[in-house]
mmCIF file of C-alpha atoms in Angstrom:
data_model
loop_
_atom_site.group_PDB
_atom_site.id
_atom_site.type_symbol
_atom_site.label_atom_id
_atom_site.label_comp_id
_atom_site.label_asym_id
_atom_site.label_seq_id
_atom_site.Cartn_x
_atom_site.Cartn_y
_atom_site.Cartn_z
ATOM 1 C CA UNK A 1 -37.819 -137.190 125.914
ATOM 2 C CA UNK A 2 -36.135 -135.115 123.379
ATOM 3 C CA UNK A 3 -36.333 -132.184 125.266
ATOM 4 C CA UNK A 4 -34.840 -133.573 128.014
ATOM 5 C CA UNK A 5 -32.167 -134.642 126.216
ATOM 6 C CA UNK A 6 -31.279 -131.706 125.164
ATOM 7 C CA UNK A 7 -31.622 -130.267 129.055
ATOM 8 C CA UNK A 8 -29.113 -132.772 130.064
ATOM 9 C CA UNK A 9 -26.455 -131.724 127.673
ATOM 10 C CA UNK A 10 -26.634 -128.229 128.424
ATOM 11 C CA UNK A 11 -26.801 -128.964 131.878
ATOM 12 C CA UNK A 12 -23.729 -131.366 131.228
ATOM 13 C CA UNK A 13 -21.761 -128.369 129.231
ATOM 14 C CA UNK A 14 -22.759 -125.951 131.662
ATOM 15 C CA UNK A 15 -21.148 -128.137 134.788
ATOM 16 C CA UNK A 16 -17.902 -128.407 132.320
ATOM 17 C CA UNK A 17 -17.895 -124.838 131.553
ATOM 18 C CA UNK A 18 -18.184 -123.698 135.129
ATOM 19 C CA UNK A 19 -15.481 -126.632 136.431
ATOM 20 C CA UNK A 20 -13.028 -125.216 133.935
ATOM 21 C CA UNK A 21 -13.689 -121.361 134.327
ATOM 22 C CA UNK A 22 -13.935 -121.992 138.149
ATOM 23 C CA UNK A 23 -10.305 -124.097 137.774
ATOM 24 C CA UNK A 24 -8.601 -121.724 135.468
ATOM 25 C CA UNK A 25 -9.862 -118.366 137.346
ATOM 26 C CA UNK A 26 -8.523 -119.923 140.793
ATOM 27 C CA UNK A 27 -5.543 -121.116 138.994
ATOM 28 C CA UNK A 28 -4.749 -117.574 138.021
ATOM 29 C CA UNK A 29 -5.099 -116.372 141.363
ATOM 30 C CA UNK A 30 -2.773 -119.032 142.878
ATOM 31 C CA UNK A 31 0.190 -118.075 140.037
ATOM 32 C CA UNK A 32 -0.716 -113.944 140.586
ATOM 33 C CA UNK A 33 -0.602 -114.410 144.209
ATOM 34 C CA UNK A 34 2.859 -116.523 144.152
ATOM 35 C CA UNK A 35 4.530 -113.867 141.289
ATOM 36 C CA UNK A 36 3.761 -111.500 144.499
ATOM 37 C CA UNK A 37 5.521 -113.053 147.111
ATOM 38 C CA UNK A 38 8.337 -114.046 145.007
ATOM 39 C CA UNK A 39 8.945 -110.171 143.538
ATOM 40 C CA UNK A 40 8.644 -109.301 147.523
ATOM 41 C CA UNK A 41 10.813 -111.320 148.605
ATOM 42 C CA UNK A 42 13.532 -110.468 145.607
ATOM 43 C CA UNK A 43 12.867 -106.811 146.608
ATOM 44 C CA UNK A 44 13.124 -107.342 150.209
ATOM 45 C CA UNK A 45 16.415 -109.585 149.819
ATOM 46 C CA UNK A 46 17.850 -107.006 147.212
ATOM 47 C CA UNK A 47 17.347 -103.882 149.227
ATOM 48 C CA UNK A 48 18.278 -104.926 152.992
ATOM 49 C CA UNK A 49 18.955 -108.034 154.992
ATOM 50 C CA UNK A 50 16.390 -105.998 157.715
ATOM 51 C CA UNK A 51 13.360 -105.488 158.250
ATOM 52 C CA UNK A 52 12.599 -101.509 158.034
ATOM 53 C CA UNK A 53 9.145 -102.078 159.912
ATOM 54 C CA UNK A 54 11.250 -102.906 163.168
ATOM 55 C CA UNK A 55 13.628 -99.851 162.694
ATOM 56 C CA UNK A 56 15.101 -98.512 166.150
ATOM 57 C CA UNK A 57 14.753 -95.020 167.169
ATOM 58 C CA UNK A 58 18.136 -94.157 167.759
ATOM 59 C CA UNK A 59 21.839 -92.376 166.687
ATOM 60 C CA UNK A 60 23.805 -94.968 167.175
ATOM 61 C CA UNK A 61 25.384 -98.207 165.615
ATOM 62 C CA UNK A 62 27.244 -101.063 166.589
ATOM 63 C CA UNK A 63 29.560 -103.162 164.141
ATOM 64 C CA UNK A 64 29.854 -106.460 166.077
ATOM 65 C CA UNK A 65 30.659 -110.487 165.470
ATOM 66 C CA UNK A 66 29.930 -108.903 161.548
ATOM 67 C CA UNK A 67 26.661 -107.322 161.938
ATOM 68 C CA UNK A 68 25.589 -104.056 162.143
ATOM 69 C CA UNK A 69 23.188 -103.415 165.757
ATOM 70 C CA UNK A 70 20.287 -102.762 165.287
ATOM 71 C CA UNK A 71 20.217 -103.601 161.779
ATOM 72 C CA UNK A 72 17.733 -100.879 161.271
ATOM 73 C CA UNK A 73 16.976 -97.624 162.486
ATOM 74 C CA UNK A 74 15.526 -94.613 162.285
ATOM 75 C CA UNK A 75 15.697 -91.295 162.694
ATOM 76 C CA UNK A 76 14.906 -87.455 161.813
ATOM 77 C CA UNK A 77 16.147 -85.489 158.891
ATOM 78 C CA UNK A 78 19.178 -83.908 160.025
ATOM 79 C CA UNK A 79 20.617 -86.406 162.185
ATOM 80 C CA UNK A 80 23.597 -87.535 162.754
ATOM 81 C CA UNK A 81 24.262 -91.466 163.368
ATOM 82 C CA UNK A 82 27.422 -92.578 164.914
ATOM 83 C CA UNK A 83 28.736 -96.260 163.923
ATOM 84 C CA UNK A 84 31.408 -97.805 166.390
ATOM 85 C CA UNK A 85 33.350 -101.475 165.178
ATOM 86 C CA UNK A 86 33.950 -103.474 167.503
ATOM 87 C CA UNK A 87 35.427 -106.218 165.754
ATOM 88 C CA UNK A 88 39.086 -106.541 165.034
ATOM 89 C CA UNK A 89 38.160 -106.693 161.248
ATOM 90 C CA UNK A 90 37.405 -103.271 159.760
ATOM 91 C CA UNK A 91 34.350 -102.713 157.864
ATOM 92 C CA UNK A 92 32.582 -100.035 156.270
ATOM 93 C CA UNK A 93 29.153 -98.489 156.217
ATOM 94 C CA UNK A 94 28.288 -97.966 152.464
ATOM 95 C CA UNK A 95 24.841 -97.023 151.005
ATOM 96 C CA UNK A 96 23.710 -97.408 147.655
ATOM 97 C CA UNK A 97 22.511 -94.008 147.762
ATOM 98 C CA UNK A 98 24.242 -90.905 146.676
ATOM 99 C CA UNK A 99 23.110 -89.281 149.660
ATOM 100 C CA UNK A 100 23.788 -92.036 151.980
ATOM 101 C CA UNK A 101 26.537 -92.675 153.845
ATOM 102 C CA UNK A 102 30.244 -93.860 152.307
ATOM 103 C CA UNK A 103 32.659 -94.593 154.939
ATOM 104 C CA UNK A 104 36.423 -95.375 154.814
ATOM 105 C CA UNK A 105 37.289 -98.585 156.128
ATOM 106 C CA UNK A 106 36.628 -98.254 160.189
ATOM 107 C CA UNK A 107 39.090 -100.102 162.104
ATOM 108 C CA UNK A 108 38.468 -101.750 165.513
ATOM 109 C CA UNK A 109 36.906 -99.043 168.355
ATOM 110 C CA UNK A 110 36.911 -96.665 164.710
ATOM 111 C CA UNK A 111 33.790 -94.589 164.670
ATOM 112 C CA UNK A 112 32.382 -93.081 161.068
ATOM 113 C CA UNK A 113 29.641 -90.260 161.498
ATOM 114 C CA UNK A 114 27.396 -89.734 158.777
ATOM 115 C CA UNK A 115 24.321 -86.559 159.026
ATOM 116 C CA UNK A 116 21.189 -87.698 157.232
ATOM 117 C CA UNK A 117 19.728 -84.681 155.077
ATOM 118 C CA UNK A 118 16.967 -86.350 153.309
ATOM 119 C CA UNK A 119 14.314 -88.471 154.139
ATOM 120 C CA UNK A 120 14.227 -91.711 152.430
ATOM 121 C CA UNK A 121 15.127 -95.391 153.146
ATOM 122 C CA UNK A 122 19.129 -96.338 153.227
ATOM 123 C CA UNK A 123 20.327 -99.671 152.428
ATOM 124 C CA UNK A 124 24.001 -99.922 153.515
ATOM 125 C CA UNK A 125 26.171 -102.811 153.711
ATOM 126 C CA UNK A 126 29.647 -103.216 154.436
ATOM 127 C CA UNK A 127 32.039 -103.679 150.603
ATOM 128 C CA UNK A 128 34.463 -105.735 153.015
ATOM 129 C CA UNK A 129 32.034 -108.306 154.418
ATOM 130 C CA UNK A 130 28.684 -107.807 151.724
ATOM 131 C CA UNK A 131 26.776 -109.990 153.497
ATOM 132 C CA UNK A 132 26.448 -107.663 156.272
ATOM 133 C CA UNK A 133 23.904 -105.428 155.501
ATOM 134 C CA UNK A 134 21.186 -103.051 157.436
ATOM 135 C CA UNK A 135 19.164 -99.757 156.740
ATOM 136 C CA UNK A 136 18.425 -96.290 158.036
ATOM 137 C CA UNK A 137 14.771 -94.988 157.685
ATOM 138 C CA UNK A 138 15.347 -91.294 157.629
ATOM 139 C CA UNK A 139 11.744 -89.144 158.058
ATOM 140 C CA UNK A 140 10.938 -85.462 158.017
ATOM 141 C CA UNK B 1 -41.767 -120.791 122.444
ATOM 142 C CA UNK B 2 -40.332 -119.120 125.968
ATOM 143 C CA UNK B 3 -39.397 -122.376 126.409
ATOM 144 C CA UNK B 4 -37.323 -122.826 123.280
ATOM 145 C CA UNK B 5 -35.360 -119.437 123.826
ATOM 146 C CA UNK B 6 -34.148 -120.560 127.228
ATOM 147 C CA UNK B 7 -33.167 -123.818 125.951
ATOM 148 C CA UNK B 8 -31.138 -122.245 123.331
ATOM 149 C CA UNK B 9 -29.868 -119.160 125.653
ATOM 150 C CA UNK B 10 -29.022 -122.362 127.785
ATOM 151 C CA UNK B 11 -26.698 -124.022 125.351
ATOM 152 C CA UNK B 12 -25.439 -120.222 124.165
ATOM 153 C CA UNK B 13 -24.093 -119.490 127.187
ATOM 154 C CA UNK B 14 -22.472 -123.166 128.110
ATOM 155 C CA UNK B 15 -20.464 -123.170 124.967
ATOM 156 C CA UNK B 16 -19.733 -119.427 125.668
ATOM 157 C CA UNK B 17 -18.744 -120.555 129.148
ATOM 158 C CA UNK B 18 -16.461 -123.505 127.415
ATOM 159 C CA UNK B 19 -15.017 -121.761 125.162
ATOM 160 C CA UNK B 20 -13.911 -118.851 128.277
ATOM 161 C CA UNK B 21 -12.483 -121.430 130.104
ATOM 162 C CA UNK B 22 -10.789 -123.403 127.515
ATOM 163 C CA UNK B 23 -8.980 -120.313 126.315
ATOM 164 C CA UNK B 24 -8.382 -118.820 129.259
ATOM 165 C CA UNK B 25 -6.994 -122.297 130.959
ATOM 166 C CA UNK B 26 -4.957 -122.481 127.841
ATOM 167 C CA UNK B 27 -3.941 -119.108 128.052
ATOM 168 C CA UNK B 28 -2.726 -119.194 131.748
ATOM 169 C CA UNK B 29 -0.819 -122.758 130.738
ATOM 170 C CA UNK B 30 0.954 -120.734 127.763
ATOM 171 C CA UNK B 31 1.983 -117.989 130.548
ATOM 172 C CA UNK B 32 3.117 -120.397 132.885
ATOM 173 C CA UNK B 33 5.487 -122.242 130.574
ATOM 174 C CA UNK B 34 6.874 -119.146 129.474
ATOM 175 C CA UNK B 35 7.466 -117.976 133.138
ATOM 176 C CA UNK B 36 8.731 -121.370 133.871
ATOM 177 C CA UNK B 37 11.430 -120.758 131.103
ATOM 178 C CA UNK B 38 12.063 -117.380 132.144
ATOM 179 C CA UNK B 39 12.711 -118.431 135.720
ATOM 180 C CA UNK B 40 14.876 -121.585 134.600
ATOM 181 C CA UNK B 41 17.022 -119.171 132.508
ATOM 182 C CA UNK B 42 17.554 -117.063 135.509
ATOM 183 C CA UNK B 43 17.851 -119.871 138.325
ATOM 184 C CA UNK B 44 20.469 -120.551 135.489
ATOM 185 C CA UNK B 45 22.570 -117.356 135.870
ATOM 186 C CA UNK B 46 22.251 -117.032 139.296
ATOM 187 C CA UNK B 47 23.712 -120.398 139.975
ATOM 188 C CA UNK B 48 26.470 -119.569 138.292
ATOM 189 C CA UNK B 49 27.511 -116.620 140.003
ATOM 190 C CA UNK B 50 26.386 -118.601 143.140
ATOM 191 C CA UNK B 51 28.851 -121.280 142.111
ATOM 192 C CA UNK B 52 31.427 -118.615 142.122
ATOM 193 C CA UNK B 53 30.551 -117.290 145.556
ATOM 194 C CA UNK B 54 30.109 -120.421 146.842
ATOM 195 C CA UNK B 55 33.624 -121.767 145.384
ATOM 196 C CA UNK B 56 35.760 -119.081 146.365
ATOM 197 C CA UNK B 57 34.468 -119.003 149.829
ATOM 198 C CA UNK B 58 35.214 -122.506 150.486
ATOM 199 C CA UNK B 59 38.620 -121.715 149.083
ATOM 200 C CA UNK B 60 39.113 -119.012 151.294
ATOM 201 C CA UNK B 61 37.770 -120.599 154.588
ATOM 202 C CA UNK B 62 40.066 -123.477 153.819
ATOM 203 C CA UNK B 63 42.858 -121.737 153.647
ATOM 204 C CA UNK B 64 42.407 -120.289 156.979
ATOM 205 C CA UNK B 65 41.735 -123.787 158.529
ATOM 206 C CA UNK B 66 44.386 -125.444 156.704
ATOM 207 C CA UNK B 67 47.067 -122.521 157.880
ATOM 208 C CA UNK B 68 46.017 -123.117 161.387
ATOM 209 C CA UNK B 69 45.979 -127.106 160.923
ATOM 210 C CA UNK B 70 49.698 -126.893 159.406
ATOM 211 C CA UNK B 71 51.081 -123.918 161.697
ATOM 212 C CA UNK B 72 50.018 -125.955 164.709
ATOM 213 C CA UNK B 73 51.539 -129.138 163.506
ATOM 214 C CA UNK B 74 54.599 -127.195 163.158
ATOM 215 C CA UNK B 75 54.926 -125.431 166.238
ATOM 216 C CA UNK B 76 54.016 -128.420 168.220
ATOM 217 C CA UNK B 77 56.430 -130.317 166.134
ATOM 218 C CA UNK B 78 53.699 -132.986 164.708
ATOM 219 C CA UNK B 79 53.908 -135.692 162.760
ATOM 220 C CA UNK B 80 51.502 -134.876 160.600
ATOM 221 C CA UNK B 81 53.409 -131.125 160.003
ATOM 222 C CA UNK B 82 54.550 -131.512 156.430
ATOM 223 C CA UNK B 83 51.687 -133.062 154.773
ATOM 224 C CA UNK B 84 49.703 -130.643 156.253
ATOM 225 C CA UNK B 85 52.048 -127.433 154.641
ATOM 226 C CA UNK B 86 51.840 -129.465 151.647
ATOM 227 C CA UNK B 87 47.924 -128.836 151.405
ATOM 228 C CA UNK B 88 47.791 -125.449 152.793
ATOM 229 C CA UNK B 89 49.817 -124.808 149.536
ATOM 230 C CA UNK B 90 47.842 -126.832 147.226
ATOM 231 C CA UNK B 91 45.047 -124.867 148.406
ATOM 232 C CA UNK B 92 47.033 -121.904 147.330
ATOM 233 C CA UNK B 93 47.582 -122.769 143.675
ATOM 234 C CA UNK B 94 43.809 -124.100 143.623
ATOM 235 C CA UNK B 95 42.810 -119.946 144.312
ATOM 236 C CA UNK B 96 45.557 -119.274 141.809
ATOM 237 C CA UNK B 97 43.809 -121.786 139.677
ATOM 238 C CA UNK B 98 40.480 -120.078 139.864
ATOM 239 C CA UNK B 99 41.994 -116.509 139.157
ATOM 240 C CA UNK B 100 43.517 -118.129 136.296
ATOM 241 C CA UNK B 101 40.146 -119.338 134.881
ATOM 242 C CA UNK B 102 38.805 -115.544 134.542
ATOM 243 C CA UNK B 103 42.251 -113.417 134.493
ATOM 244 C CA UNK B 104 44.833 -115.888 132.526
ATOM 245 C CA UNK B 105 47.820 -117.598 132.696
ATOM 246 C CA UNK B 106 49.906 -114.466 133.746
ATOM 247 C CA UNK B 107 47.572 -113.469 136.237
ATOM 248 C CA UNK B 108 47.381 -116.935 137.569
ATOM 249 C CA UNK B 109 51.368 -116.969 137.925
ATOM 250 C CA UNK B 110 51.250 -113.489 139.453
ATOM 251 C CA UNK B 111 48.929 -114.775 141.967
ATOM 252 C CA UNK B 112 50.833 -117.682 142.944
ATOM 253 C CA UNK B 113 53.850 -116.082 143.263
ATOM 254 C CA UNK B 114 52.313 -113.271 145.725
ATOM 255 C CA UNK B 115 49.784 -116.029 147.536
ATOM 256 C CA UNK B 116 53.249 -118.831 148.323
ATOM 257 C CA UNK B 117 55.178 -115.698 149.642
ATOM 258 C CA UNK B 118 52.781 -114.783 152.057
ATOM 259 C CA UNK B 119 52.944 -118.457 153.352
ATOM 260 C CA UNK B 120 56.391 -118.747 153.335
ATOM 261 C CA UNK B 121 56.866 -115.472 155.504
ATOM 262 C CA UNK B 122 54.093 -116.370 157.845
ATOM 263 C CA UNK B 123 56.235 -119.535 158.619
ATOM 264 C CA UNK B 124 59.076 -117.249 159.470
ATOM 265 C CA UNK B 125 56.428 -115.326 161.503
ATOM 266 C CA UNK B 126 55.665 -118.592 163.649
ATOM 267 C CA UNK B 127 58.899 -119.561 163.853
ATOM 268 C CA UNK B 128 60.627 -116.395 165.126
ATOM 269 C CA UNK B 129 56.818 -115.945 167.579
ATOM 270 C CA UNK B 130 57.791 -119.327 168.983
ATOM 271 C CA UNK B 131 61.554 -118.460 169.814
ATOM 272 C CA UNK B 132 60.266 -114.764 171.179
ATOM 273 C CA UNK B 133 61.879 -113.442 168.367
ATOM 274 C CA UNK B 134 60.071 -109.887 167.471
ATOM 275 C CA UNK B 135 62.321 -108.085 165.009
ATOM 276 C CA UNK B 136 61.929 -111.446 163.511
ATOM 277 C CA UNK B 137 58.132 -111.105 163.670
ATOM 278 C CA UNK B 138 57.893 -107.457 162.504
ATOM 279 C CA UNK B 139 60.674 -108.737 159.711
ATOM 280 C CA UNK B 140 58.360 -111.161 158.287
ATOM 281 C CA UNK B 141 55.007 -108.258 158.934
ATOM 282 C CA UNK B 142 56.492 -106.068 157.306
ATOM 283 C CA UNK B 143 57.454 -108.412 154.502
ATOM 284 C CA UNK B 144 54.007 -109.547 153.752
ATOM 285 C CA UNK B 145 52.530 -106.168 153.665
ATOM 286 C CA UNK B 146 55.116 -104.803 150.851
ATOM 287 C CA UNK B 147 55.364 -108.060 148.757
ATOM 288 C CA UNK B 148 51.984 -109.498 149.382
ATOM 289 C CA UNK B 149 49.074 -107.321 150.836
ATOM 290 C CA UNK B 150 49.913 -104.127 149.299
ATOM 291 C CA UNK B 151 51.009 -105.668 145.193
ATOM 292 C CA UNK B 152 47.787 -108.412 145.873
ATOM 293 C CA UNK B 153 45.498 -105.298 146.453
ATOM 294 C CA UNK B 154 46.978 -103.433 143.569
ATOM 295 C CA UNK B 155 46.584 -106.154 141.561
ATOM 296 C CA UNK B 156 43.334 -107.041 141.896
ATOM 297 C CA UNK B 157 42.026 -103.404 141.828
ATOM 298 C CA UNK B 158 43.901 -103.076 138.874
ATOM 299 C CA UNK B 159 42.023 -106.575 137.108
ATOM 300 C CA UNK B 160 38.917 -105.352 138.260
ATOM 301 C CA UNK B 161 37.505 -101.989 138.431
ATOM 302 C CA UNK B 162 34.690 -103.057 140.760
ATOM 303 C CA UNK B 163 37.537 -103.720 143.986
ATOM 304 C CA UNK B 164 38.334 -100.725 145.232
ATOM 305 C CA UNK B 165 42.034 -100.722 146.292
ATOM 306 C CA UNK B 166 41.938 -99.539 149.752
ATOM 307 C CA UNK B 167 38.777 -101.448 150.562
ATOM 308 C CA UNK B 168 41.452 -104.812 149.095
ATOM 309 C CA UNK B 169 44.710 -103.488 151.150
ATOM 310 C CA UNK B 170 42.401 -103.114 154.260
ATOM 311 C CA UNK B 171 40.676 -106.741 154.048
ATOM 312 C CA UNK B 172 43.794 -108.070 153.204
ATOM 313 C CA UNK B 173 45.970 -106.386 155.995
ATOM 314 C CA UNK B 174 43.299 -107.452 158.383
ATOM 315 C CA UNK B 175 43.665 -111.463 157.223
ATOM 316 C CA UNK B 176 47.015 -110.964 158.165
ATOM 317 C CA UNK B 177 46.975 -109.400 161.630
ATOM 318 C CA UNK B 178 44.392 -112.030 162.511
ATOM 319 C CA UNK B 179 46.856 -114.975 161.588
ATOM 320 C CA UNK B 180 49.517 -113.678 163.280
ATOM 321 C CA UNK B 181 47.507 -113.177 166.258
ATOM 322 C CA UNK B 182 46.088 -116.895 166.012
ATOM 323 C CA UNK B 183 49.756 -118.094 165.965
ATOM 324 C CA UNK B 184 50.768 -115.790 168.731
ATOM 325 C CA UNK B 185 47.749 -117.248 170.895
ATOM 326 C CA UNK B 186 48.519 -120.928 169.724
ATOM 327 C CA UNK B 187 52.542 -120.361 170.825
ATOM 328 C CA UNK B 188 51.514 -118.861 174.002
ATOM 329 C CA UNK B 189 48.892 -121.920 174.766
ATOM 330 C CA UNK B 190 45.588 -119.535 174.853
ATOM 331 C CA UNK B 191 43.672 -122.528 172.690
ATOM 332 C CA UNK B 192 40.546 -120.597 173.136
ATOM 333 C CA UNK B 193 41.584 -117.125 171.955
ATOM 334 C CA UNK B 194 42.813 -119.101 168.948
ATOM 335 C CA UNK B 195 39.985 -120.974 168.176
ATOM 336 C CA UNK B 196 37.992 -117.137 168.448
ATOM 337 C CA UNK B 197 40.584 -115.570 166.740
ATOM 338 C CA UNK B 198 40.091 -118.369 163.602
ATOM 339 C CA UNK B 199 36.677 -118.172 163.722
ATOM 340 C CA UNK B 200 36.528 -114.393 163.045
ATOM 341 C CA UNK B 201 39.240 -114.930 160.606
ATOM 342 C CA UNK B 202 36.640 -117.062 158.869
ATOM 343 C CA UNK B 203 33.953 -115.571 158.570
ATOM 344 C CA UNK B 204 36.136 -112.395 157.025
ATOM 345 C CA UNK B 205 37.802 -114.266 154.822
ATOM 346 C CA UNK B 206 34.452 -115.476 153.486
ATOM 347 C CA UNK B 207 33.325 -111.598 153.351
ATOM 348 C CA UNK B 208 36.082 -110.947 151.344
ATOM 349 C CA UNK B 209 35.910 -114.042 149.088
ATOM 350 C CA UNK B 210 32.684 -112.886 148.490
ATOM 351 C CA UNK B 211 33.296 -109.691 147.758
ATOM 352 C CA UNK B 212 36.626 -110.646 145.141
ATOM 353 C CA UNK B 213 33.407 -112.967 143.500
ATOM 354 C CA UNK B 214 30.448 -110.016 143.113
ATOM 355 C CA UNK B 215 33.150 -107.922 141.593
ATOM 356 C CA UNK B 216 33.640 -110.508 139.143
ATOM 357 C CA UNK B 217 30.210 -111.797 138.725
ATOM 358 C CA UNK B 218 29.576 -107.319 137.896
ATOM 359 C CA UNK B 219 32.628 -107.429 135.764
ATOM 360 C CA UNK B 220 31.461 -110.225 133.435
ATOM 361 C CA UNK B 221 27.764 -110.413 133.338
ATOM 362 C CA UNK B 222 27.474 -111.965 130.516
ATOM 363 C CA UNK B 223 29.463 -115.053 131.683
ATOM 364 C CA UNK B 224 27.359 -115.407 135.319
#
C-alpha cells in the first residue's frame, strides 16, 4: 500500500514535470518562431517595399502614378538601367548604396541612366516621394 | 532492492524534470517581460515619429484640398468663397505652428510669412487665369518661385542638414506647377483633369510632407 503510494506520487510529479517542460519547451518555440517573422518582416520593410524574389529581367524603369515599374529587377554586372518619369512630379532614383545609383531630380519624360558595376542587392527609393521605393538585384 | 532503485531513480528524475521546467518556464516568462518592455519602449518611439509623419501629411494634403475648395469658390463666385480662404490660411499657420514646435518662434514667423505669400500670389494667379491674363499669370509664377519656393527651400535645407536643397526647390516648384495647372483646368471647365491633377498633387504633397518629417525625425533622434 505504501509502495504504491509512493508510485502514485512519482507518477503524479512525473505527469507535472512533463506538462510543464512540454508547455515551456513549446512555449519557447512559439516566442523564437514569432522573434523570426517579426525581424523578417522589419528587414524586409527596412530594405525595399519589393519583393527581390520576383525581380524582372530587364534595363528598363518606369516612374509612374508614384511607383517605380517593376519595382524590382535584375540584371548583369555591367549593365546599364534606364529610368523614364512619367509623372508630372519629378522624382529621383536614390540607393542607399555607395555604388548604387544617385540621380538628380528627373522631371516628367526625364530619363537618369545608371551602369551597375557590382553585384549586390540595391534598395532605392525616391528622397522626393520616400514611400516609393524598389530594388535592383545586380549578379555576376 | 532493483525495485527500490527504480523507485528512487523514479522520483530523481520527476523532481529533476520539475525543477527543468519550473526554471526554464520561469526563465522564458523573465525573457518575455523584458522583450515586452523592450518592444513597448520602441512601439513608443516609433509612434512618435509616426505621429509626426502622420501629422504633417494630413497638414499637407489639406492644404491642397482646402486651396482647391477655396480657389473654386472664388472663381465660381460662391457663397461659401471667404470662409473657405479663411481656412486654407488657418491651415497655413497650423504648418507654421508645427515648424514652430521643433525650429522656434523665428522660424515659425519665417514660415508664415513665406507660406501666406504663396497663397496670396496664387490668388492673383487665379484671378489673372480667369480673365486670360498671362503676364499676369507668369507675374504671380515668377513671384512665388523667388519669394516662396526658392527662400522656403533654402530655409529648410538650411534648418536641417538632412533636406537637401535642390531635392526641396524641386518638390516645391513641382507643388506649384500642379496648382496652377488645377486652377487653369478648373477656369477652363476640364472638372476631370482637375480632379487628376489634385489627386497627384496629393499624393506629392504627402511624399514631401513625409520627407520634411524623416529629416526631422533623423535630425532629433532623441526626441522621436
Amino acid at each position: 500500500m505504501k509502495n504504491k503510494s509512493v508510485i502514485g506520487i512519482v507518477v503524479v510529479i512525473l505527469i507535472v514535470a512533463a506538462v510543464v517542460a512540454v508547455i515551456a519547451t513549446g512555449g519557447k518555440k512559439k516566442d523564437d518562431s514569432m522573434n523570426g517573422m517579426n525581424m523578417n518582416t522589419t528587414a524586409s520593410n527596412s530594405s525595399s517595399g519589393s519583393n527581390s524574389a520576383n525581380a524582372v529581367a530587364t534595363d528598363s524603369v518606369e516612374i509612374k502614378n508614384f511607383a517605380f515599374s517593376p519595382a524590382s529587377i535584375k540584371v548583369k554586372v555591367g549593365t546599364t538601367v534606364t529610368w523614364t518619369n512619367k509623372d508630372s512630379a519629378s522624382h529621383t532614383v536614390t540607393s542607399d548604396s555607395s555604388d548604387g545609383p544617385a540621380s538628380p531630380a528627373i522631371a516628367q519624360n526625364g530619363t537618369y541612366k545608371f551602369t551597375f558595376k557590382k553585384a549586390g542587392t540595391y534598395n532605392y527609393i525616391c528622397t522626393i516621394h520616400p514611400d516609393m521605393k524598389a530594388t535592383v538585384v545586380v549578379t555576376n | 532492492m532493483d525495485s527500490h532503485v527504480s523507485k528512487t531513480s523514479g522520483i530523481v528524475i520527476g523532481v529533476a524534470l520539475l525543477i527543468i521546467g519550473l526554471v526554464g518556464g520561469y526563465g522564458i516568462g523573465k525573457s518575455a517581460h523584458k522583450d515586452n518592455s523592450r518592444t513597448k519602449d520602441s512601439v513608443s518611439a516609433i509612434s512618435k515619429a509616426a505621429d509626426l509623419r502622420a501629422n504633417l501629411v494630413a497638414m499637407g494634403v489639406e492644404h491642397m484640398q482646402l486651396t482647391d475648395q477655396a480657389v473654386d469658390a472664388a472663381l465660381d463666385g460662391s457663397p461659401n468663397a471667404d470662409a473657405s480662404a479663411a481656412q486654407l490660411y488657418k491651415n497655413g499657420t497650423d504648418l507654421g505652428a508645427a515648424v514652430g514646435s521643433i525650429y522656434g518662434k523665428d522660424a515659425e514667423k519665417t514660415f508664415n510669412s513665406v507660406w501666406k505669400l504663396h497663397l496670396d500670389e496664387f490668388v492673383k494667379y487665379a484671378v489673372a487665369s480667369k480673365s486670360g491674363d498671362d503676364a499676369g499669370k507668369q507675374m504671380a509664377l515668377s513671384t512665388i518661385d523667388s519669394q516662396y519656393t526658392k527662400p522656403l527651400a533654402q530655409y529648410l535645407a538650411k534648418a536641417n542638414p538632412n533636406l537637401p536643397e535642390k531635392t526641396l526647390e524641386t518638390a516645391l516648384g513641382d507643388h506649384v506647377t500642379m496648382t496652377a495647372r488645377m486652377i487653369d483646368d478648373h477656369v477652363a471647365g476640364n472638372y476631370s483633369a482637375e480632379t487628376s491633377e489634385l489627386d497627384m498633387a496629393n499624393t506629392h504633397i504627402a511624399g514631401l510632407m513625409s520627407t520634411l518629417a524623416d529629416g526631422i525625425v533623423k535630425q532629433y533622434p532623441a526626441k522621436f
